[in-house]
mmCIF file of C-alpha atoms (C1' of nucleotides) in Angstrom:
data_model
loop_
_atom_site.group_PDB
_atom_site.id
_atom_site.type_symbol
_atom_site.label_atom_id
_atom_site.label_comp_id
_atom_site.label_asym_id
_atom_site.label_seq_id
_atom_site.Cartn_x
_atom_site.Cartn_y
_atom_site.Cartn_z
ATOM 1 C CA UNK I 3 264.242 190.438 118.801
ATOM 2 C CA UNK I 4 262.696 187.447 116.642
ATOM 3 C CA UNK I 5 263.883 183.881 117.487
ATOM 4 C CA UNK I 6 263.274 181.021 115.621
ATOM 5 C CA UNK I 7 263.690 176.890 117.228
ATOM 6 C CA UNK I 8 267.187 176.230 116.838
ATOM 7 C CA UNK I 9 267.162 172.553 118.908
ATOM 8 C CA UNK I 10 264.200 170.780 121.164
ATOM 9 C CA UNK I 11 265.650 168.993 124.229
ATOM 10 C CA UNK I 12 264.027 165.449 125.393
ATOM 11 C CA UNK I 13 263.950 165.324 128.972
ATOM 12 C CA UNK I 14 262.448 162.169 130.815
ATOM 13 C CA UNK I 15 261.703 163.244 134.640
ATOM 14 C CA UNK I 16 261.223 160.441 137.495
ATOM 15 C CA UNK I 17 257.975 159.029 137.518
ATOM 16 C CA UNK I 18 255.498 159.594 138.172
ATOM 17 C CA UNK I 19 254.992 163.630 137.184
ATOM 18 C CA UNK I 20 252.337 166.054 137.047
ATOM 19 C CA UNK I 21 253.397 168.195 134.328
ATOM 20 C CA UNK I 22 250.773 171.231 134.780
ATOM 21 C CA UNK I 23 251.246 170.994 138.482
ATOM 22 C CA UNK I 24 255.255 171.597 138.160
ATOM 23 C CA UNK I 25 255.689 174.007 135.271
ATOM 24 C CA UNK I 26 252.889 176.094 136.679
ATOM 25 C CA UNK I 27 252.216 177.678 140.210
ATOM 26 C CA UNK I 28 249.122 179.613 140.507
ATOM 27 C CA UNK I 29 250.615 181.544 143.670
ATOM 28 C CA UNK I 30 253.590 182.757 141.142
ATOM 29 C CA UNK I 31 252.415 186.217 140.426
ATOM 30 C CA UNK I 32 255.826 186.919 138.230
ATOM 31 C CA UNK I 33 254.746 188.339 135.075
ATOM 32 C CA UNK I 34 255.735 189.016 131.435
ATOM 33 C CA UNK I 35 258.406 186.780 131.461
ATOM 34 C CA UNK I 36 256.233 183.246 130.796
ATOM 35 C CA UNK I 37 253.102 182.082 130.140
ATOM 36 C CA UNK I 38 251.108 178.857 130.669
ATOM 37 C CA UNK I 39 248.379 176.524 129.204
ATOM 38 C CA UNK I 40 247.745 173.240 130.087
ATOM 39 C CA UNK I 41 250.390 171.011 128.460
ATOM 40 C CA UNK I 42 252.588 174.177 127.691
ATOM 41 C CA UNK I 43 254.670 176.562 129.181
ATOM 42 C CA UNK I 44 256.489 179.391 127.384
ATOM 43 C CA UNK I 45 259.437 180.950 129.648
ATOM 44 C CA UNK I 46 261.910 183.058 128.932
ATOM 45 C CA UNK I 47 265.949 181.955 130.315
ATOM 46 C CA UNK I 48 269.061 183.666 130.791
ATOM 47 C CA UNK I 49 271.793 181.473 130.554
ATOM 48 C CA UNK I 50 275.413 181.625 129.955
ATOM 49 C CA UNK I 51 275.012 185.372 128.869
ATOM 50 C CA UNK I 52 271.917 184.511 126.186
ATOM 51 C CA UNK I 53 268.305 185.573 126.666
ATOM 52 C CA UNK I 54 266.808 182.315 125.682
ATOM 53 C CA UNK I 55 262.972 181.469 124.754
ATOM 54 C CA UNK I 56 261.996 178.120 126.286
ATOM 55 C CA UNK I 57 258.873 176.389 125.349
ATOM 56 C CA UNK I 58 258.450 173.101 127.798
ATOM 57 C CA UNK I 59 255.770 170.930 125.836
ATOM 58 C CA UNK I 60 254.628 167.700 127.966
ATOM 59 C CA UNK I 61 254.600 165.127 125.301
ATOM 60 C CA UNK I 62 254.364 162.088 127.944
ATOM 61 C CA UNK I 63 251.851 161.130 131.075
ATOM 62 C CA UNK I 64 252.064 160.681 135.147
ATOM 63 C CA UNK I 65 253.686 157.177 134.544
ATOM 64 C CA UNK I 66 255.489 157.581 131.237
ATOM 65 C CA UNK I 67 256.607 161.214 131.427
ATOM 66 C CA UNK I 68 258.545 162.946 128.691
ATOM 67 C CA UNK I 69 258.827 166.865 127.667
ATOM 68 C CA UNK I 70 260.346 168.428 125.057
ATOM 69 C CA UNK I 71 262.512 171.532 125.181
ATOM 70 C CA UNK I 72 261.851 173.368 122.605
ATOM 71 C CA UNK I 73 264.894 176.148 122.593
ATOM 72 C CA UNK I 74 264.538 179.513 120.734
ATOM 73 C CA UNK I 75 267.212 181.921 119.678
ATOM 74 C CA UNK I 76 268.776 183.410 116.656
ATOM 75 C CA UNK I 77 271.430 181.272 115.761
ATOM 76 C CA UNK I 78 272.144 177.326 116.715
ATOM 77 C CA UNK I 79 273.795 176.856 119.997
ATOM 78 C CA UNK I 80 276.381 173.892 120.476
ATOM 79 C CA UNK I 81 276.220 170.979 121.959
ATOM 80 C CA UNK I 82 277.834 172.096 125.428
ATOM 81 C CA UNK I 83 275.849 175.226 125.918
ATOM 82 C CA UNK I 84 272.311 172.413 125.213
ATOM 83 C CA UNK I 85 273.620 170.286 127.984
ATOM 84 C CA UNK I 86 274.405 172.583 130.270
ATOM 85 C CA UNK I 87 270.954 174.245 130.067
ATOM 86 C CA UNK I 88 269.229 170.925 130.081
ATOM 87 C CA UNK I 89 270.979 169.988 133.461
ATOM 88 C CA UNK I 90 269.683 173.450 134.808
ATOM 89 C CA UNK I 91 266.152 172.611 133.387
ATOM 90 C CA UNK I 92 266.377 169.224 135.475
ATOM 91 C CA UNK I 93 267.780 171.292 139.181
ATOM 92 C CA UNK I 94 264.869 174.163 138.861
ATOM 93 C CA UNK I 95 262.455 171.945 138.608
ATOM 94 C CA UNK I 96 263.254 168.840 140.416
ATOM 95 C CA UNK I 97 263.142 166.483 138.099
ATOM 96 C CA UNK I 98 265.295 163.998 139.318
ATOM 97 C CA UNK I 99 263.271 164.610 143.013
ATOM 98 C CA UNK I 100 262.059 160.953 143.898
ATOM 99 C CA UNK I 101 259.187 161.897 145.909
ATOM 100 C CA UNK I 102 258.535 157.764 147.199
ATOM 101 C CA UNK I 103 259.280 158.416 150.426
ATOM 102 C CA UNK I 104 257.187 161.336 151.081
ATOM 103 C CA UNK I 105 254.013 159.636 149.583
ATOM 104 C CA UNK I 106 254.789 156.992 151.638
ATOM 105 C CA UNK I 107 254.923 158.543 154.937
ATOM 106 C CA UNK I 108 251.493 160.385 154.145
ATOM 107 C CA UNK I 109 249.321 158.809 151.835
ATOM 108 C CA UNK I 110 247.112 158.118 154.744
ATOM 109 C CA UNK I 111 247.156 161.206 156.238
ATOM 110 C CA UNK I 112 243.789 163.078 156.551
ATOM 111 C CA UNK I 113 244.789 166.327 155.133
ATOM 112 C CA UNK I 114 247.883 165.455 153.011
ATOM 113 C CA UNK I 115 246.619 161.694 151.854
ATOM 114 C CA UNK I 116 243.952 162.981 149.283
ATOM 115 C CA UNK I 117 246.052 166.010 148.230
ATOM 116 C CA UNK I 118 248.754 163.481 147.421
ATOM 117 C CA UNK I 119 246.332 161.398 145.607
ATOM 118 C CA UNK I 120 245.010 164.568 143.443
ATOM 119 C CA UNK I 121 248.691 166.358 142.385
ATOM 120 C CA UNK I 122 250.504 162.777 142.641
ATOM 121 C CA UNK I 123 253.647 163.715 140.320
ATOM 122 C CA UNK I 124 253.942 167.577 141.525
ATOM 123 C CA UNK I 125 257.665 169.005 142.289
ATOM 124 C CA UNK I 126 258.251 172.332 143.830
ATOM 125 C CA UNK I 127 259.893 173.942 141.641
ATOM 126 C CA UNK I 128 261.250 177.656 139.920
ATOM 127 C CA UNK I 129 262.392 178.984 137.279
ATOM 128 C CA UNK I 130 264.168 182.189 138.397
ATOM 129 C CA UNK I 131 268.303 182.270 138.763
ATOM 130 C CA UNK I 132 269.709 183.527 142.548
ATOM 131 C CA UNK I 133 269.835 186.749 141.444
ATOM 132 C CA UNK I 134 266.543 186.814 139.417
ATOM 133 C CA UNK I 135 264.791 185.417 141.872
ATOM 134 C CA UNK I 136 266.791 187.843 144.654
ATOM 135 C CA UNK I 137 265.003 190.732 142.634
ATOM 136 C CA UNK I 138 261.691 189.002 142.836
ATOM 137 C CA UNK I 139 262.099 188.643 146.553
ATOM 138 C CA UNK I 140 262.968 192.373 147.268
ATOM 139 C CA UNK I 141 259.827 193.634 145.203
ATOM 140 C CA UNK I 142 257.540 191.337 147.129
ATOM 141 C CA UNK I 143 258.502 193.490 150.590
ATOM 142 C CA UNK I 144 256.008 195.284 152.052
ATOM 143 C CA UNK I 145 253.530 195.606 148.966
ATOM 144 C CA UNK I 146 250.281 194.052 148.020
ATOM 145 C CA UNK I 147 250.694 191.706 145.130
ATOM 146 C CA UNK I 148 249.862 194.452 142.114
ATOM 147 C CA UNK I 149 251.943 196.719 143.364
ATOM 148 C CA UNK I 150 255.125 193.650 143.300
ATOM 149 C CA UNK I 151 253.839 192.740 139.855
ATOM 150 C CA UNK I 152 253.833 196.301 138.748
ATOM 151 C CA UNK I 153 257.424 197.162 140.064
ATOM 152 C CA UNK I 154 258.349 193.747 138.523
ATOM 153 C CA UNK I 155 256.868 194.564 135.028
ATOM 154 C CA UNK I 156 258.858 198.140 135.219
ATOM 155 C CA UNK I 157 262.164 196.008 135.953
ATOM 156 C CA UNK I 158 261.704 193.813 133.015
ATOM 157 C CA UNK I 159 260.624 196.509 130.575
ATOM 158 C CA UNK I 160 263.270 198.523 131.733
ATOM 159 C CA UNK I 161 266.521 196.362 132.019
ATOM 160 C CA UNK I 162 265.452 193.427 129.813
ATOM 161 C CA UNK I 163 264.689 192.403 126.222
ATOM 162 C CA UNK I 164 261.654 191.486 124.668
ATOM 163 C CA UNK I 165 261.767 188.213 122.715
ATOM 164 C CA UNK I 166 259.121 186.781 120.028
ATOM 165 C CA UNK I 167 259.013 183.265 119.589
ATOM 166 C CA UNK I 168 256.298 181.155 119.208
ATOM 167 C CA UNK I 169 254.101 183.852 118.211
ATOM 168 C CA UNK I 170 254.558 184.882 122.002
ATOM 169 C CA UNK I 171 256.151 188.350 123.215
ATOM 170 C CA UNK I 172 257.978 187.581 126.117
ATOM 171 C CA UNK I 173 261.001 189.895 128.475
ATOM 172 C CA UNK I 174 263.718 187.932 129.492
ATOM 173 C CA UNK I 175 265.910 188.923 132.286
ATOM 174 C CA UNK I 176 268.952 190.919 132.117
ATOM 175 C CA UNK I 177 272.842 189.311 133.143
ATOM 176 C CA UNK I 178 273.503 189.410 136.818
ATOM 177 C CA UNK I 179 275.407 192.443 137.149
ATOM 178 C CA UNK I 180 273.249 194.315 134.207
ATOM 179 C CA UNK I 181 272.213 197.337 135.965
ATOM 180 C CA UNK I 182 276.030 198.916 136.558
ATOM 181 C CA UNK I 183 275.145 201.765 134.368
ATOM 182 C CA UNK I 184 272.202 202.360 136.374
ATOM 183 C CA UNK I 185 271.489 204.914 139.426
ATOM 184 C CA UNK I 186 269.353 204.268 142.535
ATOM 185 C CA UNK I 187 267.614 207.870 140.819
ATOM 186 C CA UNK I 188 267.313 205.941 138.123
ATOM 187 C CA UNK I 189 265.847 202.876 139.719
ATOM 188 C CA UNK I 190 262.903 205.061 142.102
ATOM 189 C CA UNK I 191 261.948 206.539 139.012
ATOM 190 C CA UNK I 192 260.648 202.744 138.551
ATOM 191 C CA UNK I 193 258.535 203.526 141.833
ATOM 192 C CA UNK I 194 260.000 200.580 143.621
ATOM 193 C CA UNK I 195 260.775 203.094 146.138
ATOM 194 C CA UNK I 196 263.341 202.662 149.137
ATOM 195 C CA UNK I 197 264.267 198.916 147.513
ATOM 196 C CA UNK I 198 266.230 200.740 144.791
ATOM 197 C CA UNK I 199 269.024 200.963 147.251
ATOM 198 C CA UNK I 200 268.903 197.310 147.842
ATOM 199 C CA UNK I 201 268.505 196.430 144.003
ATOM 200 C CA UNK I 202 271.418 198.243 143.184
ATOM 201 C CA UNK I 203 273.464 196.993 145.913
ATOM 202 C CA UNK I 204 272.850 193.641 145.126
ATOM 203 C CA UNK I 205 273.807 193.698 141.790
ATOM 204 C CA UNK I 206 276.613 195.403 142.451
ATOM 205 C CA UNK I 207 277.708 191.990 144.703
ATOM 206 C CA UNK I 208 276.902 190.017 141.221
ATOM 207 C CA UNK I 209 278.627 192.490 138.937
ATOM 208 C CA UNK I 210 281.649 191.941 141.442
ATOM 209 C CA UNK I 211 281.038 188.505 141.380
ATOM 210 C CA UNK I 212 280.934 188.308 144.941
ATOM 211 C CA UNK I 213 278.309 185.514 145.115
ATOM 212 C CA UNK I 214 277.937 182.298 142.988
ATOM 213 C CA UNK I 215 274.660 181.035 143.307
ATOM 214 C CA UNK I 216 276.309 177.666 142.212
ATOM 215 C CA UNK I 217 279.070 177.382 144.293
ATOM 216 C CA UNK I 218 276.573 178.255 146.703
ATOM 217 C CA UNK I 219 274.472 175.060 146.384
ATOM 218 C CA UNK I 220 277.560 173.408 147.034
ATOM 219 C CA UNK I 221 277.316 174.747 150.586
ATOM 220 C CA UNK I 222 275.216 173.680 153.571
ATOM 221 C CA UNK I 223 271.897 174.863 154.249
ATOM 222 C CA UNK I 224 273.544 177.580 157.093
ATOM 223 C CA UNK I 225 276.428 179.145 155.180
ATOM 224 C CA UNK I 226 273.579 179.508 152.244
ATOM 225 C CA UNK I 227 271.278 181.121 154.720
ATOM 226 C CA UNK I 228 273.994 182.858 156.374
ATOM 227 C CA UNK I 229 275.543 184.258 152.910
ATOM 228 C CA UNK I 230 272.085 185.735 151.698
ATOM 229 C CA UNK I 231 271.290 187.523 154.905
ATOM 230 C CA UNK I 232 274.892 189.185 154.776
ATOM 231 C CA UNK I 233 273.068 190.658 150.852
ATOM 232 C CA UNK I 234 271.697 194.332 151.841
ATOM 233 C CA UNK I 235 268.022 194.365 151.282
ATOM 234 C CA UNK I 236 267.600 190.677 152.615
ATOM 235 C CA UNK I 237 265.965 189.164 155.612
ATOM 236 C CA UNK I 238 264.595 186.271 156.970
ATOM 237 C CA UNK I 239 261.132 185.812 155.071
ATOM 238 C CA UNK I 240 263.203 186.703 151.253
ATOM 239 C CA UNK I 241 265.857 184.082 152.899
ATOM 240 C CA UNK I 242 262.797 182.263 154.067
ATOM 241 C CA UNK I 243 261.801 181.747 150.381
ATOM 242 C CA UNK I 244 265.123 181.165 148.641
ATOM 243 C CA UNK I 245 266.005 178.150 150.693
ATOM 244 C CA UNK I 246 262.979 176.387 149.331
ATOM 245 C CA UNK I 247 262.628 177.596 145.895
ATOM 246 C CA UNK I 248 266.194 178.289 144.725
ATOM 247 C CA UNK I 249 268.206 176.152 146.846
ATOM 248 C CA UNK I 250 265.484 172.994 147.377
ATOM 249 C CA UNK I 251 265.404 172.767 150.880
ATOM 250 C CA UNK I 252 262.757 170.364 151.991
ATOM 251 C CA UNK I 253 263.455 169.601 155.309
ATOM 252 C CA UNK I 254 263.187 173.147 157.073
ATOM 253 C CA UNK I 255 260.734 175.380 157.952
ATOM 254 C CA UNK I 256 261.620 178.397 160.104
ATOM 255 C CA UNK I 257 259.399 181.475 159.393
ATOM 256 C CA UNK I 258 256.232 182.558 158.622
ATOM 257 C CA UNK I 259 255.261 185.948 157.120
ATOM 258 C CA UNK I 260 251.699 187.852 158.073
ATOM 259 C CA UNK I 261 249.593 187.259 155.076
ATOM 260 C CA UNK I 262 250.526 183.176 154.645
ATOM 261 C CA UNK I 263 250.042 183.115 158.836
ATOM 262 C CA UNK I 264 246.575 184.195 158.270
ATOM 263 C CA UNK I 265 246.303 181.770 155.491
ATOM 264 C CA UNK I 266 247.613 178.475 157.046
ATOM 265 C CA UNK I 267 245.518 179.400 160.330
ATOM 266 C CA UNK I 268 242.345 179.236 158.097
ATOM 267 C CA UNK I 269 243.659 175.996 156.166
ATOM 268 C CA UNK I 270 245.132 173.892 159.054
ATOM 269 C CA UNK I 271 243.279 175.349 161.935
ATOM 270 C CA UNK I 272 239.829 176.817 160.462
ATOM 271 C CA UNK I 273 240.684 179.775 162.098
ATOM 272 C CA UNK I 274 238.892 183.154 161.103
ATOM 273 C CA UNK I 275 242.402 184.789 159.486
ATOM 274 C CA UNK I 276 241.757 188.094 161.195
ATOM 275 C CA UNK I 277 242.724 186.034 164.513
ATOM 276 C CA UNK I 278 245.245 184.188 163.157
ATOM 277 C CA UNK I 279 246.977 181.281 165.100
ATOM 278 C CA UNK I 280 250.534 182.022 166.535
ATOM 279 C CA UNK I 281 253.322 181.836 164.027
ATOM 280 C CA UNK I 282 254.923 179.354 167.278
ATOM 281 C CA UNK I 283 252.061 177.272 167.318
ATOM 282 C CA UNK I 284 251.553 176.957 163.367
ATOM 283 C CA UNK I 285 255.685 175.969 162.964
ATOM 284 C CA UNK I 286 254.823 173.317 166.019
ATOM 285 C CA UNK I 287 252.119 172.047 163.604
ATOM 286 C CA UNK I 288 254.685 171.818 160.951
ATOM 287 C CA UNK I 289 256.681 169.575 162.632
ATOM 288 C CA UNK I 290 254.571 166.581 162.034
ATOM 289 C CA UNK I 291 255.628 166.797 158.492
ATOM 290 C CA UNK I 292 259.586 165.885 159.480
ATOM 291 C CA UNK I 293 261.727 165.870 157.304
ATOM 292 C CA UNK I 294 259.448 166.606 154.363
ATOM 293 C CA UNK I 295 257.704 169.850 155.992
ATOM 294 C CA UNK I 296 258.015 171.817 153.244
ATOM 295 C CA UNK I 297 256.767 169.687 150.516
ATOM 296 C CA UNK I 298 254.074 169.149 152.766
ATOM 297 C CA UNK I 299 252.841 172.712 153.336
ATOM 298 C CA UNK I 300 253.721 172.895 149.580
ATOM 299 C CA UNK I 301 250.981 170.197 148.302
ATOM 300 C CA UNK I 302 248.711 172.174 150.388
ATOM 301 C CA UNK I 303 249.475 175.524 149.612
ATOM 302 C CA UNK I 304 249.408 174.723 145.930
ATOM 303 C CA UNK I 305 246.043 172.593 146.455
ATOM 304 C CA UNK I 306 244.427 175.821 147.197
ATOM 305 C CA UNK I 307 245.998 177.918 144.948
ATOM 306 C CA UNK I 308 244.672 175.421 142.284
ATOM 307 C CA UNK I 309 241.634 175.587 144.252
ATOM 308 C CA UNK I 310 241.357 179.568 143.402
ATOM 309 C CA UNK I 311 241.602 178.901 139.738
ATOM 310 C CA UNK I 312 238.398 177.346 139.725
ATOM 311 C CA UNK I 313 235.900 178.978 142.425
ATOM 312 C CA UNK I 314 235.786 182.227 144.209
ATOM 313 C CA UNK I 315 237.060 181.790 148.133
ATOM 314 C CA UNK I 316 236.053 185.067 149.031
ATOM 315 C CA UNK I 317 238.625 184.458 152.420
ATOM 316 C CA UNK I 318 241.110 184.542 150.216
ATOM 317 C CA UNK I 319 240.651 186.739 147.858
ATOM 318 C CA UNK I 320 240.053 189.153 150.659
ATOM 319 C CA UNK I 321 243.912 188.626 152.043
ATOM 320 C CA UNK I 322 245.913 188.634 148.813
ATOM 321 C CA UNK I 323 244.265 191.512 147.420
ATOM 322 C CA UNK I 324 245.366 191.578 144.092
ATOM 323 C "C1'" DC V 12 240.969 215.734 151.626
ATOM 324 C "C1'" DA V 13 244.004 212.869 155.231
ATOM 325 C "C1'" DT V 14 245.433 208.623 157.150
ATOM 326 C "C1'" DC V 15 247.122 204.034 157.143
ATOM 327 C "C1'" DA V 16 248.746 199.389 156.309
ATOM 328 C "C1'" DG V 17 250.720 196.367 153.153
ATOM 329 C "C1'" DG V 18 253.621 189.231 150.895
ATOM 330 C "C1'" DG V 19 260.124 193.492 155.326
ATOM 331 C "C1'" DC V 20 264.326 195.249 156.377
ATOM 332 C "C1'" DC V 21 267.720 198.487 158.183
ATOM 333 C "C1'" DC V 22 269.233 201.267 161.685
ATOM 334 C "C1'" DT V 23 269.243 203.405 166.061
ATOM 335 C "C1'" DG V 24 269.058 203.697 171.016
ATOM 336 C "C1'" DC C 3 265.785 193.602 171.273
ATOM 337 C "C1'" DA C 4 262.033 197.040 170.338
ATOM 338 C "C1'" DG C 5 260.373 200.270 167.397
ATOM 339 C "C1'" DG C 6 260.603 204.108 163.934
ATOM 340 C "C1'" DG C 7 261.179 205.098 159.100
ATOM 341 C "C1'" DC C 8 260.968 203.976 154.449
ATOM 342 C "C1'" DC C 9 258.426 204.293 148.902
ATOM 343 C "C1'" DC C 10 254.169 203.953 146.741
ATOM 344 C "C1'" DT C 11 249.138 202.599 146.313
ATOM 345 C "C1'" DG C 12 244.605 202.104 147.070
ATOM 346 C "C1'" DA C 13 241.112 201.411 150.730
ATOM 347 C "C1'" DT C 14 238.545 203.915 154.090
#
DNA sequence: CATCAGGGCCCTG
DNA sequence: CAGGGCCCTGAT
């Protein structure tokens, strides 16, 4: 499936923004579906029933930001169906998020003040749907990060199109609902093992159209916590995830998984990971970040994730296993 | 070769 | 509310 640029979209975020630091997460292990490079990223988009290719270009700077949409598919696209897309661009990644008040409250903090100062201009942000990112979620369970990326890759390869644009090969997602043809047999031959029960059963909710993701953000934080828990195949560290990166959630941290225990006791505590610091006392810490714990831990996380890119932290390394 | 834990969650007792 | 089982992989 060859696309070729049918529109580019202008879209101004708040200042200031750090492009590179919002279009691309080095923790984000999803794969085959976008690409980065400083100043560019290339991601596929399912929207309103079309596979899209999306190629974000950052065409401004921290104080005078601008990016252009470029949008790729195989005929033009109206007016309507640009807009609509563009205001989706703007809610995954946050860029109408005025971030004042959190700089303000910690620009002066000893940790957080100089990662402030060094990713001013960062939002949290994703670009996976509900139900994309629901799939994501359920892959991560119990597996080591190649094994996720591997079941992930089968998914895409399996249920979704490949797109050229750009001189890039890219798989875009398939519609919500997409896989009502398709068996839980069907699914394990994928090797995503005992979650094929949960992948089909999910999509089974979207194919009903049981669940709105949009209707959803409507809601308050507890009915969307509430309403994803009630999804088969979902507990609290998926729901954990989906209330920050899908639903933008800033103010609430409630759970932390094994692996990013180990890593937060080593960050905030210097404490060897194999004797990690309680998941009580770690959430305690958190608190000091009210109401903006989230985009706290975030700048940090990301800090080191950046951090990862450039040098060998053999710590690390040694608890992701790749 | 066997065993086991891993970026959880469901189900049972 | 605790704990066994689940799929597959790769480390030991």
């Amino acid at each position: 499936m060859k696309f070729k640029k049918v529109a580019s979209i202008n879209l101004i975020p708040i200042s200031p923004f750090n492009f590179d630091a919002t279009f691309h997460k080095p923790d984000h292990f999803t794969s085959g579906d976008n690409e980065w490079k400083p100043g560019i990223r290339w991601q596929t988009w399912f929207w309103k029933g079309k596979c899209l290719g999306l190629k974000f270009v950052n065409k401004g700077s921290l104080l005078k930001p601008k990016i252009t949409v470029g949008v790729f598919y195989k005929k033009k696209l109206d007016e309507g169906f640009l807009d609509s897309l563009a205001e989706e661009v703007r809610y995954r990644y946050n860029l109408d998020l005025d971030l004042t008040n959190f700089y303000k409250q910690f620009s002066k903090d000893g940790v957080l003040g100089p990662i402030i100062k060094k990713w001013k201009g960062m939002r949290p942000g994703h670009p996976s749907s509900l139900y994309e990112y629901l799939l994501i979620g359920i892959v991560l369970q119990n597996a080591t990060v190649k094994r996720s990326v591997q079941m992930f890759q089968a998914l895409l390869e399996n249920y979704g199109k490949q797109l050229e644009y750009d001189r890039k090969k890219l798989w875009c997602f398939w519609k919500p609902g997409g896989l009502k043809n398709t068996t839980e047999e069907d699914l394990r031959l994928l090797k995503v093992g005992y979650r094929a029960k949960s992948i089909k059963k999910i999509d089974e909710q979207f194919a009903q159209k049981l669940i709105n993701e949009f209707d959803l953000r409507k809601t308050d934080r507890e009915t969307q916590m509430k309403t994803l828990l009630d999804l088969y195949g979902v507990g609290p560290a998926t729901v954990w995830y989906l209330i920050f990166d899908v639903f933008h959630h800033w103010d609430f941290f409630n759970h932390i998984s094994p692996w990013e225990q180990k890593i937060y006791s080593k960050v905030f505590f210097d404490q060897d990971p194999e004797k990690p610091v309680s998941v009580k006392k770690l959430l305690k810490h958190f608190e000091k970040y009210e109401p903006h714990q989230q985009l706290a831990v975030h700048y940090i996380w990301e800090d080191l994730w950046w951090k990862r890119k450039n040098k060998h932290i053999p710590w690390l390394e040694k608890l992701i296993r790749i």
